[in-house]
Amino acid sequence: MKITLNPHRGGQKLAGSAPYPSINAARVADLLAQCPAAGETALVDAKGLADVANLWVKDERGRMNLGSFKALGAAYVIARHAADVSDLPAETTLSGRTYVTASAGNHGMSVAAGARIFGADAVVYIAETVPEGFADRLRAQNATVVRHGVDYAASMQAASQAAQDNGWTLLSDSSWEGYFELPHTLMEGYLQMAAEAVRQCPEVPTHIMLQAGVGGLAGAVAAYARHVWGDAPRIIVVEPDAAPALQASIEAGACVFADGPDSIMGRLDCKEPSLIALNGLARDADVFLTLTDDEVAQHLPAMSEAGVATTASGGAGVAAVMNPDVRAELGIGPDARVLCFLSEVAE
């Protein structure tokens, strides 16, 4: 466990050319209202898992039947493109258009599902280490799957090159210099779960735990929480100690590459942050916390027994508040009201 207090809170951007995350949740809700699968997910009170007054868990496992909050990301971008050219819904609206991405998990499913719904094609690059079962799930959504490279970075580079070579639309869930428009819209889609959580929480949380890979979920939710609740909640970002990209960038005062070994928190195992998310979290988050694989894995059985089974990636925020040492260090006492996000189904 390592804790870094954010010295940039409320201050200047760390990635000056990148925008802050969107807070326009109404725009998202208006579009999703036209989607029959876009039902609200539950807020579960799992206070039995930790010595706190309330442990509210926003359960994203059933989001749009894709098993992850990522259903609100890439598929939302594709739906926005479809809405720009036609009334929704329409199964052939984007016929002839191809979206390409790299993925080691749920983002690829969101791209594939969104493309299928609106008649576009999807090409998803995956590394050699990605299980074939995930490739089969992508193919079930009519995606073309291409294996390339030994890791995500190599498959992302191949996807980017394919987009340039073929005139395809590159749809990443991260952002970098010169690539902001689509990931900004993608992160905007995540506001739907933030807005639902705000409506569902019976009181303002004292603490919000947000697990992060490149930072899309954390950046979007933190921005909206500050917009609605102001400074009332203390916002804590949780990362694997093997991939402390946001924590290291906050400490450096600039975007940095934070290399390390592989983590069981695979969807959070990202070595470089999204610039949009970094700007937002430098402004909005109070604390950056890294946990070891063991510090997360030890709590997964209890989470499963409590009805909130998930992966190490999906439950890192919940695991953090279950850890008595974390609670002591962060001042999370018996009267605390903690909001967490369960971001994906168990594997």
mmCIF file of C-alpha atoms in Angstrom:
data_model
loop_
_atom_site.group_PDB
_atom_site.id
_atom_site.type_symbol
_atom_site.label_atom_id
_atom_site.label_comp_id
_atom_site.label_asym_id
_atom_site.label_seq_id
_atom_site.Cartn_x
_atom_site.Cartn_y
_atom_site.Cartn_z
ATOM 1 C CA MET A 1 0.000 0.000 0.000
ATOM 2 C CA LYS A 2 1.232 3.445 -0.931
ATOM 3 C CA ILE A 3 -0.700 6.667 -0.407
ATOM 4 C CA THR A 4 -0.050 9.949 -2.214
ATOM 5 C CA LEU A 5 -1.934 13.103 -1.301
ATOM 6 C CA ASN A 6 -2.746 15.187 -4.361
ATOM 7 C CA PRO A 7 -0.829 18.488 -4.268
ATOM 8 C CA HIS A 8 -2.558 19.686 -7.458
ATOM 9 C CA ARG A 9 -6.143 19.465 -6.149
ATOM 10 C CA GLY A 10 -8.215 22.195 -7.772
ATOM 11 C CA GLY A 11 -5.166 23.591 -9.549
ATOM 12 C CA GLN A 12 -3.769 23.757 -13.063
ATOM 13 C CA LYS A 13 -3.854 21.016 -15.671
ATOM 14 C CA LEU A 14 -0.967 18.561 -15.782
ATOM 15 C CA ALA A 15 -1.581 17.874 -19.490
ATOM 16 C CA GLY A 16 -2.340 21.386 -20.641
ATOM 17 C CA SER A 17 -3.546 20.649 -24.174
ATOM 18 C CA ALA A 18 -6.026 17.974 -23.063
ATOM 19 C CA PRO A 19 -9.557 18.969 -22.022
ATOM 20 C CA TYR A 20 -11.134 18.235 -18.677
ATOM 21 C CA PRO A 21 -13.715 15.408 -18.596
ATOM 22 C CA SER A 22 -17.282 16.257 -19.582
ATOM 23 C CA ILE A 23 -19.968 16.727 -16.918
ATOM 24 C CA ASN A 24 -22.899 16.805 -19.376
ATOM 25 C CA ALA A 25 -24.797 13.808 -18.022
ATOM 26 C CA ALA A 26 -28.068 15.043 -19.519
ATOM 27 C CA ARG A 27 -26.692 14.635 -23.040
ATOM 28 C CA VAL A 28 -25.864 11.014 -22.260
ATOM 29 C CA ALA A 29 -29.242 10.290 -20.686
ATOM 30 C CA ASP A 30 -31.114 11.782 -23.642
ATOM 31 C CA LEU A 31 -29.370 9.440 -26.068
ATOM 32 C CA LEU A 32 -29.521 6.335 -23.878
ATOM 33 C CA ALA A 33 -33.248 6.843 -23.362
ATOM 34 C CA GLN A 34 -33.606 5.683 -26.978
ATOM 35 C CA CYS A 35 -31.794 2.406 -26.260
ATOM 36 C CA PRO A 36 -34.017 -0.423 -24.940
ATOM 37 C CA ALA A 37 -31.064 -2.155 -23.230
ATOM 38 C CA ALA A 38 -29.923 0.934 -21.311
ATOM 39 C CA GLY A 39 -31.618 0.216 -17.994
ATOM 40 C CA GLU A 40 -30.414 1.595 -14.671
ATOM 41 C CA THR A 41 -28.068 -0.573 -12.598
ATOM 42 C CA ALA A 42 -28.505 -1.139 -8.875
ATOM 43 C CA LEU A 43 -26.843 0.514 -5.904
ATOM 44 C CA VAL A 44 -26.182 -2.196 -3.313
ATOM 45 C CA ASP A 45 -25.586 -1.536 0.381
ATOM 46 C CA ALA A 46 -22.767 -3.922 1.313
ATOM 47 C CA LYS A 47 -21.849 -2.347 4.661
ATOM 48 C CA GLY A 48 -21.265 -5.794 6.157
ATOM 49 C CA LEU A 49 -17.979 -5.940 4.246
ATOM 50 C CA ALA A 50 -16.312 -3.120 6.201
ATOM 51 C CA ASP A 51 -16.614 -1.285 9.503
ATOM 52 C CA VAL A 52 -18.377 1.753 8.049
ATOM 53 C CA ALA A 53 -21.879 3.151 8.352
ATOM 54 C CA ASN A 54 -22.643 2.583 4.673
ATOM 55 C CA LEU A 55 -20.775 0.875 1.856
ATOM 56 C CA TRP A 56 -22.710 1.683 -1.299
ATOM 57 C CA VAL A 57 -21.632 -0.360 -4.313
ATOM 58 C CA LYS A 58 -22.764 0.747 -7.771
ATOM 59 C CA ASP A 59 -23.146 -2.626 -9.492
ATOM 60 C CA GLU A 60 -22.173 -2.344 -13.171
ATOM 61 C CA ARG A 61 -22.079 -6.089 -13.850
ATOM 62 C CA GLY A 62 -25.410 -6.028 -15.679
ATOM 63 C CA ARG A 63 -24.880 -2.845 -17.671
ATOM 64 C CA MET A 64 -26.600 -3.232 -21.062
ATOM 65 C CA ASN A 65 -26.072 -7.019 -20.899
ATOM 66 C CA LEU A 66 -22.329 -6.630 -21.556
ATOM 67 C CA GLY A 67 -21.136 -7.263 -18.011
ATOM 68 C CA SER A 68 -19.197 -4.043 -17.504
ATOM 69 C CA PHE A 69 -19.372 -0.263 -17.217
ATOM 70 C CA LYS A 70 -17.489 -0.169 -20.539
ATOM 71 C CA ALA A 71 -20.860 -0.660 -22.246
ATOM 72 C CA LEU A 72 -21.348 3.066 -21.633
ATOM 73 C CA GLY A 73 -18.115 4.015 -23.387
ATOM 74 C CA ALA A 74 -17.318 2.979 -26.946
ATOM 75 C CA ALA A 75 -20.890 1.932 -27.690
ATOM 76 C CA TYR A 76 -22.020 5.395 -26.605
ATOM 77 C CA VAL A 77 -19.547 7.019 -29.024
ATOM 78 C CA ILE A 78 -20.833 4.857 -31.876
ATOM 79 C CA ALA A 79 -24.439 5.666 -30.939
ATOM 80 C CA ARG A 80 -23.580 9.379 -31.040
ATOM 81 C CA HIS A 81 -22.165 8.923 -34.542
ATOM 82 C CA ALA A 82 -25.328 7.121 -35.593
ATOM 83 C CA ALA A 83 -27.507 9.854 -34.101
ATOM 84 C CA ASP A 84 -25.589 12.464 -36.085
ATOM 85 C CA VAL A 85 -26.665 10.908 -39.381
ATOM 86 C CA SER A 86 -30.074 9.380 -38.650
ATOM 87 C CA ASP A 87 -32.849 8.885 -36.126
ATOM 88 C CA LEU A 88 -32.232 6.025 -33.715
ATOM 89 C CA PRO A 89 -32.538 3.090 -33.769
ATOM 90 C CA ALA A 90 -31.372 1.911 -37.189
ATOM 91 C CA GLU A 91 -29.498 -1.319 -37.838
ATOM 92 C CA THR A 92 -27.787 -0.057 -40.995
ATOM 93 C CA THR A 93 -27.138 3.581 -40.048
ATOM 94 C CA LEU A 94 -23.343 3.204 -40.064
ATOM 95 C CA SER A 95 -23.048 0.612 -42.808
ATOM 96 C CA GLY A 96 -19.679 0.849 -44.514
ATOM 97 C CA ARG A 97 -17.902 2.332 -41.500
ATOM 98 C CA THR A 98 -15.263 0.380 -39.585
ATOM 99 C CA TYR A 99 -14.162 0.961 -36.004
ATOM 100 C CA VAL A 100 -10.827 -0.453 -34.907
ATOM 101 C CA THR A 101 -9.313 -0.720 -31.454
ATOM 102 C CA ALA A 102 -7.046 -2.764 -29.234
ATOM 103 C CA SER A 103 -8.376 -4.389 -26.118
ATOM 104 C CA ALA A 104 -7.505 -6.758 -23.323
ATOM 105 C CA GLY A 105 -11.031 -6.795 -21.942
ATOM 106 C CA ASN A 106 -14.360 -5.052 -21.882
ATOM 107 C CA HIS A 107 -13.601 -2.044 -24.091
ATOM 108 C CA GLY A 108 -13.374 -4.309 -27.131
ATOM 109 C CA MET A 109 -16.778 -5.765 -26.325
ATOM 110 C CA SER A 110 -18.279 -2.279 -26.207
ATOM 111 C CA VAL A 111 -16.785 -1.403 -29.591
ATOM 112 C CA ALA A 112 -17.989 -4.670 -31.098
ATOM 113 C CA ALA A 113 -21.511 -4.399 -29.678
ATOM 114 C CA GLY A 114 -21.927 -0.762 -30.691
ATOM 115 C CA ALA A 115 -20.746 -1.462 -34.228
ATOM 116 C CA ARG A 116 -23.067 -4.457 -34.550
ATOM 117 C CA ILE A 117 -26.123 -2.536 -33.354
ATOM 118 C CA PHE A 118 -25.678 0.258 -35.886
ATOM 119 C CA GLY A 119 -24.477 -1.756 -38.869
ATOM 120 C CA ALA A 120 -20.777 -0.840 -38.744
ATOM 121 C CA ASP A 121 -17.837 -3.232 -38.772
ATOM 122 C CA ALA A 122 -15.506 -3.721 -35.802
ATOM 123 C CA VAL A 123 -11.902 -4.897 -35.841
ATOM 124 C CA VAL A 124 -10.351 -5.628 -32.451
ATOM 125 C CA TYR A 125 -6.637 -6.242 -32.030
ATOM 126 C CA ILE A 126 -5.645 -8.419 -29.078
ATOM 127 C CA ALA A 127 -2.239 -9.463 -27.799
ATOM 128 C CA GLU A 128 -0.983 -13.031 -27.872
ATOM 129 C CA THR A 129 -1.613 -13.360 -24.122
ATOM 130 C CA VAL A 130 -5.351 -12.576 -24.277
ATOM 131 C CA PRO A 131 -7.441 -15.737 -23.685
ATOM 132 C CA GLU A 132 -9.163 -17.272 -26.679
ATOM 133 C CA GLY A 133 -12.413 -17.200 -24.746
ATOM 134 C CA PHE A 134 -12.396 -13.410 -24.967
ATOM 135 C CA ALA A 135 -11.714 -13.617 -28.693
ATOM 136 C CA ASP A 136 -14.760 -15.878 -29.032
ATOM 137 C CA ARG A 137 -16.917 -13.346 -27.160
ATOM 138 C CA LEU A 138 -15.817 -10.639 -29.580
ATOM 139 C CA ARG A 139 -16.592 -12.833 -32.582
ATOM 140 C CA ALA A 140 -20.057 -13.480 -31.132
ATOM 141 C CA GLN A 141 -20.613 -9.719 -31.503
ATOM 142 C CA ASN A 142 -19.587 -10.008 -35.182
ATOM 143 C CA ALA A 143 -16.165 -8.425 -34.611
ATOM 144 C CA THR A 144 -13.086 -9.373 -36.608
ATOM 145 C CA VAL A 145 -10.347 -10.371 -34.166
ATOM 146 C CA VAL A 146 -6.680 -9.906 -35.007
ATOM 147 C CA ARG A 147 -3.929 -11.186 -32.723
ATOM 148 C CA HIS A 148 -0.827 -9.013 -32.751
ATOM 149 C CA GLY A 149 2.069 -8.488 -30.372
ATOM 150 C CA VAL A 150 3.072 -9.713 -26.958
ATOM 151 C CA ASP A 151 1.251 -7.024 -24.975
ATOM 152 C CA TYR A 152 -1.494 -4.404 -25.168
ATOM 153 C CA ALA A 153 0.872 -1.648 -26.283
ATOM 154 C CA ALA A 154 1.899 -3.662 -29.341
ATOM 155 C CA SER A 155 -1.687 -4.464 -30.270
ATOM 156 C CA MET A 156 -2.660 -0.793 -29.830
ATOM 157 C CA GLN A 157 0.132 0.282 -32.158
ATOM 158 C CA ALA A 158 -1.073 -2.236 -34.743
ATOM 159 C CA ALA A 159 -4.663 -1.006 -34.424
ATOM 160 C CA SER A 160 -3.538 2.586 -34.914
ATOM 161 C CA GLN A 161 -1.561 1.645 -38.013
ATOM 162 C CA ALA A 162 -4.523 -0.293 -39.410
ATOM 163 C CA ALA A 163 -6.733 2.763 -38.942
ATOM 164 C CA GLN A 164 -4.292 4.897 -40.924
ATOM 165 C CA ASP A 165 -3.779 2.305 -43.656
ATOM 166 C CA ASN A 166 -7.471 1.569 -44.194
ATOM 167 C CA GLY A 167 -9.258 4.809 -43.357
ATOM 168 C CA TRP A 168 -10.912 3.230 -40.314
ATOM 169 C CA THR A 169 -11.980 5.038 -37.144
ATOM 170 C CA LEU A 170 -9.622 4.392 -34.246
ATOM 171 C CA LEU A 171 -11.688 4.196 -31.053
ATOM 172 C CA SER A 172 -9.491 3.958 -27.969
ATOM 173 C CA ASP A 173 -10.564 4.332 -24.349
ATOM 174 C CA SER A 174 -7.412 6.315 -23.627
ATOM 175 C CA SER A 175 -6.280 9.731 -24.857
ATOM 176 C CA TRP A 176 -2.931 11.148 -25.889
ATOM 177 C CA GLU A 177 -1.547 14.242 -27.567
ATOM 178 C CA GLY A 178 -3.570 14.885 -30.735
ATOM 179 C CA TYR A 179 -6.225 12.272 -29.874
ATOM 180 C CA PHE A 180 -8.875 13.820 -27.633
ATOM 181 C CA GLU A 181 -12.262 14.110 -29.359
ATOM 182 C CA LEU A 182 -13.407 10.479 -29.335
ATOM 183 C CA PRO A 183 -12.052 9.539 -25.878
ATOM 184 C CA HIS A 184 -13.635 12.703 -24.463
ATOM 185 C CA THR A 185 -17.016 11.544 -25.795
ATOM 186 C CA LEU A 186 -16.307 8.003 -24.602
ATOM 187 C CA MET A 187 -15.651 9.183 -21.043
ATOM 188 C CA GLU A 188 -18.820 11.265 -21.236
ATOM 189 C CA GLY A 189 -20.782 8.031 -21.586
ATOM 190 C CA TYR A 190 -19.559 6.944 -18.150
ATOM 191 C CA LEU A 191 -21.470 9.876 -16.643
ATOM 192 C CA GLN A 192 -24.626 7.784 -16.849
ATOM 193 C CA MET A 193 -23.521 5.546 -13.980
ATOM 194 C CA ALA A 194 -22.294 8.564 -12.011
ATOM 195 C CA ALA A 195 -25.637 10.341 -12.420
ATOM 196 C CA GLU A 196 -27.513 7.190 -11.412
ATOM 197 C CA ALA A 197 -25.340 6.817 -8.315
ATOM 198 C CA VAL A 198 -25.997 10.420 -7.316
ATOM 199 C CA ARG A 199 -29.754 9.828 -7.557
ATOM 200 C CA GLN A 200 -29.548 6.509 -5.718
ATOM 201 C CA CYS A 201 -27.352 7.491 -2.764
ATOM 202 C CA PRO A 202 -29.647 8.361 0.165
ATOM 203 C CA GLU A 203 -26.992 10.726 1.549
ATOM 204 C CA VAL A 204 -23.886 12.425 0.212
ATOM 205 C CA PRO A 205 -20.938 10.013 0.554
ATOM 206 C CA THR A 206 -18.049 11.000 2.768
ATOM 207 C CA HIS A 207 -15.649 8.980 0.585
ATOM 208 C CA ILE A 208 -15.644 7.742 -3.025
ATOM 209 C CA MET A 209 -13.273 4.938 -4.047
ATOM 210 C CA LEU A 210 -12.501 4.809 -7.781
ATOM 211 C CA GLN A 211 -10.295 2.130 -9.311
ATOM 212 C CA ALA A 212 -8.280 3.255 -12.318
ATOM 213 C CA GLY A 213 -6.373 1.907 -15.278
ATOM 214 C CA VAL A 214 -5.893 4.717 -17.795
ATOM 215 C CA GLY A 215 -8.369 6.611 -15.603
ATOM 216 C CA GLY A 216 -11.526 6.921 -17.701
ATOM 217 C CA LEU A 217 -14.013 5.689 -15.106
ATOM 218 C CA ALA A 218 -12.294 7.528 -12.266
ATOM 219 C CA GLY A 219 -11.940 10.776 -14.199
ATOM 220 C CA ALA A 220 -15.555 10.867 -15.357
ATOM 221 C CA VAL A 221 -17.093 9.941 -11.995
ATOM 222 C CA ALA A 222 -14.845 12.309 -10.035
ATOM 223 C CA ALA A 223 -15.688 15.227 -12.323
ATOM 224 C CA TYR A 224 -19.423 14.625 -11.960
ATOM 225 C CA ALA A 225 -19.208 14.051 -8.200
ATOM 226 C CA ARG A 226 -17.453 17.388 -7.754
ATOM 227 C CA HIS A 227 -20.031 19.061 -10.013
ATOM 228 C CA VAL A 228 -22.944 17.775 -7.917
ATOM 229 C CA TRP A 229 -21.527 17.319 -4.414
ATOM 230 C CA GLY A 230 -18.715 19.884 -4.392
ATOM 231 C CA ASP A 231 -15.908 19.266 -1.913
ATOM 232 C CA ALA A 232 -18.019 17.122 0.438
ATOM 233 C CA PRO A 233 -16.736 13.648 -0.563
ATOM 234 C CA ARG A 234 -13.088 12.702 -0.291
ATOM 235 C CA ILE A 235 -12.194 11.050 -3.615
ATOM 236 C CA ILE A 236 -9.596 8.254 -3.571
ATOM 237 C CA VAL A 237 -8.152 6.747 -6.772
ATOM 238 C CA VAL A 238 -7.052 3.098 -6.494
ATOM 239 C CA GLU A 239 -4.414 1.532 -8.783
ATOM 240 C CA PRO A 240 -2.281 -1.642 -8.831
ATOM 241 C CA ASP A 241 1.191 -1.085 -7.412
ATOM 242 C CA ALA A 242 2.475 -2.705 -10.617
ATOM 243 C CA ALA A 243 0.933 0.091 -12.712
ATOM 244 C CA PRO A 244 0.823 3.336 -10.702
ATOM 245 C CA ALA A 245 0.488 5.504 -13.802
ATOM 246 C CA LEU A 246 -1.769 8.130 -12.244
ATOM 247 C CA GLN A 247 -0.056 8.164 -8.865
ATOM 248 C CA ALA A 248 3.376 8.520 -10.494
ATOM 249 C CA SER A 249 2.119 11.274 -12.793
ATOM 250 C CA ILE A 250 0.616 13.179 -9.865
ATOM 251 C CA GLU A 251 3.902 12.896 -8.008
ATOM 252 C CA ALA A 252 5.886 14.028 -11.077
ATOM 253 C CA GLY A 253 3.496 16.833 -11.979
ATOM 254 C CA ALA A 254 3.310 15.546 -15.557
ATOM 255 C CA CYS A 255 2.248 12.467 -17.486
ATOM 256 C CA VAL A 256 4.803 9.684 -16.986
ATOM 257 C CA PHE A 257 5.148 6.041 -18.011
ATOM 258 C CA ALA A 258 5.072 3.784 -14.933
ATOM 259 C CA ASP A 259 6.378 0.372 -15.885
ATOM 260 C CA GLY A 260 6.153 -2.694 -13.700
ATOM 261 C CA PRO A 261 5.319 -6.413 -13.609
ATOM 262 C CA ASP A 262 1.982 -7.836 -14.710
ATOM 263 C CA SER A 263 -0.858 -7.516 -12.214
ATOM 264 C CA ILE A 264 -3.876 -9.726 -11.592
ATOM 265 C CA MET A 265 -5.817 -6.472 -11.874
ATOM 266 C CA GLY A 266 -5.513 -6.852 -15.638
ATOM 267 C CA ARG A 267 -7.966 -4.162 -16.729
ATOM 268 C CA LEU A 268 -6.214 -1.706 -14.384
ATOM 269 C CA ASP A 269 -2.727 -2.799 -15.475
ATOM 270 C CA CYS A 270 -2.080 0.317 -17.580
ATOM 271 C CA LYS A 271 1.341 1.908 -17.602
ATOM 272 C CA GLU A 272 0.399 5.336 -18.976
ATOM 273 C CA PRO A 273 -2.662 7.447 -18.102
ATOM 274 C CA SER A 274 -5.214 9.023 -20.374
ATOM 275 C CA LEU A 275 -4.373 12.732 -20.562
ATOM 276 C CA ILE A 276 -8.030 13.746 -20.215
ATOM 277 C CA ALA A 277 -8.394 11.616 -17.099
ATOM 278 C CA LEU A 278 -5.103 12.900 -15.681
ATOM 279 C CA ASN A 279 -6.242 16.500 -15.996
ATOM 280 C CA GLY A 280 -9.562 15.733 -14.365
ATOM 281 C CA LEU A 281 -8.150 13.705 -11.503
ATOM 282 C CA ALA A 282 -5.369 16.203 -10.786
ATOM 283 C CA ARG A 283 -8.164 18.720 -10.265
ATOM 284 C CA ASP A 284 -10.745 16.505 -8.545
ATOM 285 C CA ALA A 285 -9.124 13.626 -6.628
ATOM 286 C CA ASP A 286 -7.788 13.977 -3.089
ATOM 287 C CA VAL A 287 -5.704 10.814 -2.726
ATOM 288 C CA PHE A 288 -3.968 8.276 -4.976
ATOM 289 C CA LEU A 289 -3.637 4.809 -3.485
ATOM 290 C CA THR A 290 -1.812 1.757 -4.851
ATOM 291 C CA LEU A 291 -2.467 -1.780 -3.645
ATOM 292 C CA THR A 292 -0.631 -5.043 -4.215
ATOM 293 C CA ASP A 293 -2.300 -7.989 -5.896
ATOM 294 C CA ASP A 294 -2.496 -9.790 -2.540
ATOM 295 C CA GLU A 295 -4.109 -6.800 -0.847
ATOM 296 C CA VAL A 296 -6.952 -7.006 -3.366
ATOM 297 C CA ALA A 297 -7.173 -10.786 -3.925
ATOM 298 C CA GLN A 298 -7.619 -11.589 -0.228
ATOM 299 C CA HIS A 299 -10.955 -9.758 -0.176
ATOM 300 C CA LEU A 300 -12.528 -11.279 -3.296
ATOM 301 C CA PRO A 301 -13.985 -14.384 -1.540
ATOM 302 C CA ALA A 302 -15.838 -12.237 1.018
ATOM 303 C CA MET A 303 -17.148 -10.038 -1.769
ATOM 304 C CA SER A 304 -18.437 -13.115 -3.575
ATOM 305 C CA GLU A 305 -20.157 -14.379 -0.422
ATOM 306 C CA ALA A 306 -21.813 -10.974 -0.023
ATOM 307 C CA GLY A 307 -23.300 -11.172 -3.534
ATOM 308 C CA VAL A 308 -20.894 -8.765 -5.232
ATOM 309 C CA ALA A 309 -18.585 -11.248 -6.956
ATOM 310 C CA THR A 310 -16.179 -9.641 -9.385
ATOM 311 C CA THR A 311 -12.571 -9.693 -10.558
ATOM 312 C CA ALA A 312 -9.590 -8.059 -8.895
ATOM 313 C CA SER A 313 -9.950 -5.246 -11.431
ATOM 314 C CA GLY A 314 -13.661 -4.798 -10.838
ATOM 315 C CA GLY A 315 -13.430 -4.862 -7.057
ATOM 316 C CA ALA A 316 -10.237 -2.944 -6.305
ATOM 317 C CA GLY A 317 -12.144 0.013 -4.888
ATOM 318 C CA VAL A 318 -14.253 -2.187 -2.633
ATOM 319 C CA ALA A 319 -11.157 -4.115 -1.539
ATOM 320 C CA ALA A 320 -9.506 -0.850 -0.559
ATOM 321 C CA VAL A 321 -12.255 0.103 1.881
ATOM 322 C CA MET A 322 -12.339 -3.462 3.250
ATOM 323 C CA ASN A 323 -8.663 -3.111 4.217
ATOM 324 C CA PRO A 324 -8.417 -1.914 7.847
ATOM 325 C CA ASP A 325 -4.968 -0.400 7.255
ATOM 326 C CA VAL A 326 -6.323 1.675 4.365
ATOM 327 C CA ARG A 327 -9.253 2.846 6.471
ATOM 328 C CA ALA A 328 -6.924 3.832 9.294
ATOM 329 C CA GLU A 329 -4.512 5.709 7.026
ATOM 330 C CA LEU A 330 -7.307 7.557 5.220
ATOM 331 C CA GLY A 331 -9.414 8.295 8.281
ATOM 332 C CA ILE A 332 -12.359 6.192 7.101
ATOM 333 C CA GLY A 333 -14.114 5.564 10.417
ATOM 334 C CA PRO A 334 -17.269 3.763 11.559
ATOM 335 C CA ASP A 335 -19.422 6.767 10.618
ATOM 336 C CA ALA A 336 -18.162 6.898 7.027
ATOM 337 C CA ARG A 337 -20.473 6.627 4.038
ATOM 338 C CA VAL A 338 -18.443 5.129 1.199
ATOM 339 C CA LEU A 339 -19.396 4.876 -2.489
ATOM 340 C CA CYS A 340 -17.635 2.296 -4.677
ATOM 341 C CA PHE A 341 -18.105 1.010 -8.218
ATOM 342 C CA LEU A 342 -18.191 -2.689 -9.087
ATOM 343 C CA SER A 343 -17.025 -2.372 -12.640
ATOM 344 C CA GLU A 344 -17.247 -5.874 -14.137
ATOM 345 C CA VAL A 345 -18.511 -9.426 -13.771
ATOM 346 C CA ALA A 346 -16.431 -12.221 -12.258
ATOM 347 C CA GLU A 347 -14.501 -14.278 -14.792
#
